[in-house]
GROMACS .gro file of C-alpha atoms in nm:
model
  281
    1MET     CA    1  -2.584  -2.443  -0.181
    2LYS     CA    2  -2.685  -2.123  -0.359
    3ALA     CA    3  -3.045  -2.245  -0.389
    4LYS     CA    4  -3.051  -2.329  -0.017
    5ARG     CA    5  -2.922  -1.979   0.073
    6THR     CA    6  -3.187  -1.820  -0.151
    7SER     CA    7  -3.456  -2.028   0.017
    8LEU     CA    8  -3.342  -1.919   0.365
    9THR     CA    9  -3.339  -1.554   0.254
   10THR     CA   10  -3.693  -1.587   0.118
   11ILE     CA   11  -3.817  -1.748   0.440
   12LEU     CA   12  -3.649  -1.476   0.648
   13LYS     CA   13  -3.805  -1.198   0.437
   14THR     CA   14  -4.148  -1.361   0.454
   15THR     CA   15  -4.120  -1.402   0.833
   16LEU     CA   16  -4.023  -1.037   0.879
   17ILE     CA   17  -4.312  -0.925   0.659
   18TYR     CA   18  -4.560  -1.131   0.864
   19ILE     CA   19  -4.416  -0.997   1.191
   20GLU     CA   20  -4.451  -0.643   1.062
   21LEU     CA   21  -4.810  -0.707   0.950
   22ILE     CA   22  -4.899  -0.858   1.289
   23VAL     CA   23  -4.748  -0.562   1.477
   24VAL     CA   24  -4.931  -0.311   1.255
   25ALA     CA   25  -5.257  -0.508   1.291
   26VAL     CA   26  -5.227  -0.510   1.672
   27ILE     CA   27  -5.155  -0.134   1.679
   28ILE     CA   28  -5.463  -0.064   1.464
   29ILE     CA   29  -5.708  -0.326   1.592
   30TYR     CA   30  -5.644  -0.308   1.968
   31PRO     CA   31  -5.778   0.051   2.010
   32LEU     CA   32  -6.087  -0.047   1.810
   33ILE     CA   33  -6.149  -0.351   2.031
   34TRP     CA   34  -6.092  -0.136   2.341
   35ILE     CA   35  -6.347   0.125   2.228
   36VAL     CA   36  -6.610  -0.136   2.135
   37GLY     CA   37  -6.552  -0.330   2.461
   38SER     CA   38  -6.569  -0.010   2.670
   39SER     CA   39  -6.898   0.087   2.509
   40PHE     CA   40  -7.053  -0.233   2.648
   41GLY     CA   41  -6.900  -0.189   2.995
   42SER     CA   42  -7.103  -0.116   3.307
   43SER     CA   43  -6.880   0.160   3.448
   44LYS     CA   44  -6.867   0.524   3.333
   45GLY     CA   45  -6.504   0.605   3.407
   46LEU     CA   46  -6.189   0.555   3.204
   47ALA     CA   47  -6.008   0.368   3.483
   48ASN     CA   48  -6.251   0.074   3.478
   49ALA     CA   49  -6.294   0.061   3.100
   50SER     CA   50  -6.173  -0.261   2.943
   51PRO     CA   51  -6.164  -0.427   2.598
   52ILE     CA   52  -6.346  -0.722   2.756
   53PRO     CA   53  -6.597  -0.591   3.012
   54ASP     CA   54  -6.684  -0.802   3.316
   55HIS     CA   55  -7.055  -0.729   3.289
   56THR     CA   56  -7.175  -0.664   2.934
   57THR     CA   57  -7.461  -0.418   2.907
   58LEU     CA   58  -7.634  -0.191   2.657
   59ASN     CA   59  -7.691   0.081   2.916
   60ASN     CA   60  -7.439   0.317   2.757
   61TYR     CA   61  -7.622   0.304   2.424
   62ILE     CA   62  -7.960   0.349   2.594
   63ASP     CA   63  -7.831   0.644   2.800
   64LEU     CA   64  -7.679   0.797   2.491
   65PHE     CA   65  -8.014   0.819   2.316
   66ARG     CA   66  -8.233   0.888   2.622
   67ASN     CA   67  -8.025   1.127   2.833
   68THR     CA   68  -7.809   1.320   2.585
   69ASN     CA   69  -7.857   1.518   2.266
   70PHE     CA   70  -7.672   1.255   2.064
   71PRO     CA   71  -7.965   1.195   1.819
   72ILE     CA   72  -7.969   1.569   1.737
   73TRP     CA   73  -7.590   1.577   1.692
   74TYR     CA   74  -7.609   1.267   1.474
   75VAL     CA   75  -7.880   1.410   1.245
   76ASN     CA   76  -7.691   1.741   1.221
   77THR     CA   77  -7.374   1.563   1.114
   78LEU     CA   78  -7.567   1.347   0.869
   79LYS     CA   79  -7.712   1.660   0.705
   80VAL     CA   80  -7.369   1.824   0.676
   81ALA     CA   81  -7.211   1.500   0.547
   82ALA     CA   82  -7.484   1.452   0.282
   83ALA     CA   83  -7.454   1.815   0.163
   84ASN     CA   84  -7.076   1.789   0.168
   85MET     CA   85  -7.087   1.474  -0.044
   86VAL     CA   86  -7.343   1.592  -0.302
   87PHE     CA   87  -7.215   1.946  -0.359
   88GLY     CA   88  -6.849   1.854  -0.312
   89VAL     CA   89  -6.859   1.585  -0.581
   90LEU     CA   90  -7.075   1.797  -0.815
   91LEU     CA   91  -6.855   2.108  -0.799
   92SER     CA   92  -6.533   1.906  -0.811
   93THR     CA   93  -6.650   1.717  -1.119
   94LEU     CA   94  -6.756   2.033  -1.302
   95GLY     CA   95  -6.430   2.207  -1.215
   96ALA     CA   96  -6.214   1.910  -1.312
   97TYR     CA   97  -6.401   1.868  -1.642
   98ALA     CA   98  -6.351   2.236  -1.728
   99PHE     CA   99  -5.978   2.225  -1.646
  100SER     CA  100  -5.932   1.899  -1.835
  101ARG     CA  101  -6.126   1.969  -2.154
  102PHE     CA  102  -6.126   2.347  -2.211
  103LYS     CA  103  -5.858   2.604  -2.280
  104PHE     CA  104  -5.905   2.943  -2.118
  105LYS     CA  105  -5.700   3.235  -1.994
  106GLY     CA  106  -5.555   3.185  -1.646
  107LYS     CA  107  -5.590   2.805  -1.652
  108LYS     CA  108  -5.232   2.729  -1.551
  109ALA     CA  109  -5.229   3.001  -1.286
  110SER     CA  110  -5.555   2.869  -1.139
  111LEU     CA  111  -5.424   2.513  -1.126
  112LEU     CA  112  -5.100   2.631  -0.964
  113THR     CA  113  -5.296   2.831  -0.707
  114MET     CA  114  -5.509   2.528  -0.618
  115LEU     CA  115  -5.195   2.314  -0.595
  116ILE     CA  116  -5.045   2.559  -0.344
  117LEU     CA  117  -5.373   2.581  -0.150
  118GLN     CA  118  -5.369   2.202  -0.100
  119MET     CA  119  -5.052   2.234   0.103
  120PHE     CA  120  -5.215   2.437   0.379
  121PRO     CA  121  -5.443   2.269   0.635
  122ALA     CA  122  -5.797   2.408   0.645
  123PHE     CA  123  -5.772   2.526   1.006
  124LEU     CA  124  -5.506   2.784   0.908
  125THR     CA  125  -5.788   2.985   0.754
  126ALA     CA  126  -6.007   2.947   1.062
  127ILE     CA  127  -5.994   3.311   1.174
  128ALA     CA  128  -6.060   3.440   0.820
  129VAL     CA  129  -6.352   3.197   0.783
  130TYR     CA  130  -6.491   3.307   1.119
  131MET     CA  131  -6.484   3.677   1.022
  132LEU     CA  132  -6.633   3.601   0.681
  133PHE     CA  133  -6.916   3.398   0.831
  134LEU     CA  134  -6.974   3.667   1.094
  135ASN     CA  135  -7.031   3.925   0.820
  136PHE     CA  136  -7.259   3.696   0.618
  137GLY     CA  137  -7.457   3.570   0.917
  138LEU     CA  138  -7.347   3.210   0.873
  139LEU     CA  139  -7.208   3.153   1.221
  140ASP     CA  140  -7.378   2.875   1.419
  141SER     CA  141  -7.525   2.741   1.096
  142LEU     CA  142  -7.510   2.391   0.946
  143THR     CA  143  -7.525   2.550   0.600
  144GLY     CA  144  -7.210   2.746   0.676
  145LEU     CA  145  -7.040   2.431   0.803
  146ALA     CA  146  -7.127   2.248   0.480
  147ILE     CA  147  -7.003   2.539   0.268
  148VAL     CA  148  -6.665   2.554   0.438
  149GLY     CA  149  -6.633   2.174   0.419
  150VAL     CA  150  -6.696   2.171   0.044
  151ALA     CA  151  -6.465   2.466  -0.020
  152ALA     CA  152  -6.180   2.318   0.185
  153GLN     CA  153  -6.174   1.997  -0.020
  154LEU     CA  154  -6.227   2.147  -0.367
  155PRO     CA  155  -5.859   2.207  -0.464
  156TYR     CA  156  -5.756   1.850  -0.380
  157ASN     CA  157  -6.064   1.697  -0.540
  158ILE     CA  158  -6.032   1.898  -0.862
  159TRP     CA  159  -5.666   1.803  -0.904
  160LEU     CA  160  -5.740   1.437  -0.841
  161LEU     CA  161  -6.035   1.427  -1.081
  162LYS     CA  162  -5.859   1.632  -1.348
  163GLY     CA  163  -5.579   1.375  -1.358
  164TYR     CA  164  -5.836   1.100  -1.403
  165ILE     CA  165  -6.040   1.279  -1.672
  166ASP     CA  166  -5.719   1.370  -1.860
  167ASN     CA  167  -5.672   0.998  -1.920
  168ILE     CA  168  -6.018   0.952  -2.069
  169SER     CA  169  -5.955   0.963  -2.442
  170MET     CA  170  -6.065   1.277  -2.625
  171SER     CA  171  -6.186   1.051  -2.907
  172PHE     CA  172  -6.504   0.985  -2.701
  173ASP     CA  173  -6.576   1.359  -2.692
  174GLU     CA  174  -6.497   1.404  -3.062
  175ALA     CA  175  -6.718   1.111  -3.168
  176ALA     CA  176  -7.004   1.242  -2.956
  177LEU     CA  177  -6.966   1.594  -3.098
  178ILE     CA  178  -6.979   1.456  -3.452
  179ASP     CA  179  -7.302   1.273  -3.358
  180GLY     CA  180  -7.450   1.605  -3.244
  181ALA     CA  181  -7.413   1.572  -2.866
  182SER     CA  182  -7.372   1.887  -2.660
  183ARG     CA  183  -7.098   1.942  -2.405
  184THR     CA  184  -7.351   1.888  -2.127
  185GLN     CA  185  -7.458   1.555  -2.274
  186ILE     CA  186  -7.095   1.448  -2.311
  187PHE     CA  187  -7.030   1.538  -1.948
  188ILE     CA  188  -7.334   1.352  -1.814
  189ARG     CA  189  -7.344   1.050  -2.046
  190ILE     CA  190  -6.974   0.987  -2.112
  191ILE     CA  191  -6.742   1.155  -1.864
  192MET     CA  192  -6.935   1.088  -1.543
  193PRO     CA  193  -6.993   0.714  -1.607
  194LEU     CA  194  -6.630   0.661  -1.707
  195ALA     CA  195  -6.511   0.849  -1.401
  196SER     CA  196  -6.749   0.669  -1.162
  197PRO     CA  197  -6.472   0.486  -0.962
  198MET     CA  198  -6.301   0.814  -0.879
  199LEU     CA  199  -6.635   0.990  -0.816
  200THR     CA  200  -6.730   0.713  -0.571
  201PHE     CA  201  -6.396   0.745  -0.395
  202LEU     CA  202  -6.441   1.123  -0.357
  203ALA     CA  203  -6.803   1.084  -0.245
  204VAL     CA  204  -6.700   0.855   0.040
  205LEU     CA  205  -6.419   1.092   0.143
  206GLN     CA  206  -6.656   1.389   0.137
  207PHE     CA  207  -6.916   1.200   0.340
  208ALA     CA  208  -6.667   1.080   0.601
  209ALA     CA  209  -6.491   1.414   0.656
  210PRO     CA  210  -6.760   1.595   0.866
  211TRP     CA  211  -6.787   1.300   1.108
  212MET     CA  212  -6.421   1.343   1.202
  213ASP     CA  213  -6.387   1.721   1.170
  214PHE     CA  214  -6.356   1.889   1.506
  215ILE     CA  215  -6.171   2.224   1.476
  216LEU     CA  216  -6.403   2.409   1.236
  217PRO     CA  217  -6.732   2.294   1.399
  218ARG     CA  218  -6.586   2.388   1.737
  219LEU     CA  219  -6.510   2.737   1.602
  220LEU     CA  220  -6.826   2.798   1.401
  221ILE     CA  221  -7.098   2.620   1.603
  222SER     CA  222  -7.200   2.750   1.945
  223SER     CA  223  -7.557   2.635   2.019
  224GLU     CA  224  -7.639   2.292   2.161
  225GLU     CA  225  -7.898   2.214   1.892
  226LYS     CA  226  -7.649   2.274   1.608
  227LYS     CA  227  -7.362   2.068   1.746
  228THR     CA  228  -7.212   1.785   1.542
  229VAL     CA  229  -7.115   1.450   1.691
  230ALA     CA  230  -6.746   1.538   1.712
  231ILE     CA  231  -6.793   1.837   1.944
  232GLY     CA  232  -7.092   1.678   2.118
  233LEU     CA  233  -6.898   1.366   2.212
  234TYR     CA  234  -6.594   1.569   2.313
  235SER     CA  235  -6.809   1.765   2.558
  236MET     CA  236  -6.875   1.437   2.743
  237ILE     CA  237  -6.510   1.399   2.840
  238SER     CA  238  -6.377   1.757   2.835
  239ASP     CA  239  -6.588   1.888   3.122
  240GLN     CA  240  -6.414   1.854   3.460
  241THR     CA  241  -6.745   1.761   3.621
  242LYS     CA  242  -6.808   1.476   3.373
  243ASN     CA  243  -6.635   1.144   3.332
  244GLU     CA  244  -6.844   0.965   3.071
  245PHE     CA  245  -6.584   0.781   2.871
  246THR     CA  246  -6.800   0.476   2.811
  247LEU     CA  247  -7.081   0.696   2.673
  248PHE     CA  248  -6.817   0.855   2.451
  249ALA     CA  249  -6.710   0.506   2.338
  250ALA     CA  250  -7.070   0.408   2.258
  251GLY     CA  251  -7.115   0.726   2.052
  252SER     CA  252  -6.790   0.661   1.866
  253VAL     CA  253  -6.905   0.311   1.770
  254ILE     CA  254  -7.236   0.445   1.634
  255VAL     CA  255  -7.053   0.717   1.439
  256ALA     CA  256  -6.833   0.455   1.275
  257ILE     CA  257  -7.129   0.247   1.151
  258PRO     CA  258  -7.241   0.450   0.842
  259ILE     CA  259  -6.882   0.509   0.732
  260ALA     CA  260  -6.794   0.140   0.773
  261ILE     CA  261  -7.105   0.038   0.574
  262LEU     CA  262  -7.011   0.276   0.293
  263TYR     CA  263  -6.656   0.140   0.280
  264ILE     CA  264  -6.779  -0.222   0.275
  265VAL     CA  265  -7.050  -0.168   0.014
  266LEU     CA  266  -6.835   0.047  -0.214
  267GLN     CA  267  -6.499  -0.122  -0.158
  268LYS     CA  268  -6.471  -0.232  -0.522
  269TYR     CA  269  -6.511   0.126  -0.644
  270LEU     CA  270  -6.283   0.261  -0.370
  271ILE     CA  271  -6.001   0.024  -0.466
  272ASN     CA  272  -6.045   0.114  -0.833
  273GLY     CA  273  -6.045   0.483  -0.746
  274LEU     CA  274  -5.736   0.456  -0.529
  275THR     CA  275  -5.556   0.255  -0.795
  276ALA     CA  276  -5.655   0.501  -1.066
  277GLY     CA  277  -5.552   0.795  -0.848
  278GLY     CA  278  -5.212   0.637  -0.787
  279ASP     CA  279  -5.159   0.565  -1.156
  280LYS     CA  280  -5.305   0.878  -1.310
  281GLY     CA  281  -5.347   1.144  -1.042
   0.00000   0.00000   0.00000
């Protein structure tokens, strides 16, 4: 009797879990299907957009490249994302290594300051960033956009990486020092390879961030030729004289492609990085 009751409880729990997973999957997947289907639709308006278009066409994609500045926006965002990824990971790794392996005055205060800074969203500093960039001539500049993107993520990245590097045994460093290796060689040949799962995870995050960032580019970029895809695509549906939702959908699908490829190719490292971050961060 007891075994039968346990079996019924297990079946009930399993059924509820599957129902929950199906509901969550529908909530997540349906908007994606709707966007992809709308991008292949023949109409321009939101009212006629459908997950399964009546007449499938590539006209939205063709119009996007022929009649808009989407290629320019795409290249601009790609430049910012690449700079954000390279410099973000490099500076985060150097900072995390210094905080993990060296003792210096103000270390605890600096870590506490970065911990507090993580709690504030980047757009809270928008006005200060705008005035700073105005004085340094970095407004309407992709370089300025990359700088603010790297700086905004540094506190979080350094804390995450420091937790990971803390768990790399100091015996590796000591053995290398005895063999005559310098600190730079230890960093490049020992620390970076051992921390590669977390570095990969951060690289993907840094690369993906500019594609989805809207507030800071909207504030700092004003010219058409410097726009990123986020503000460029938004302009297609924000103007009262325009109603190009299917063009917007086509652009959104193309934006998702490089990020999806990165996640698929690097999924092994991303899972390892997430797991390590959960255990050690």
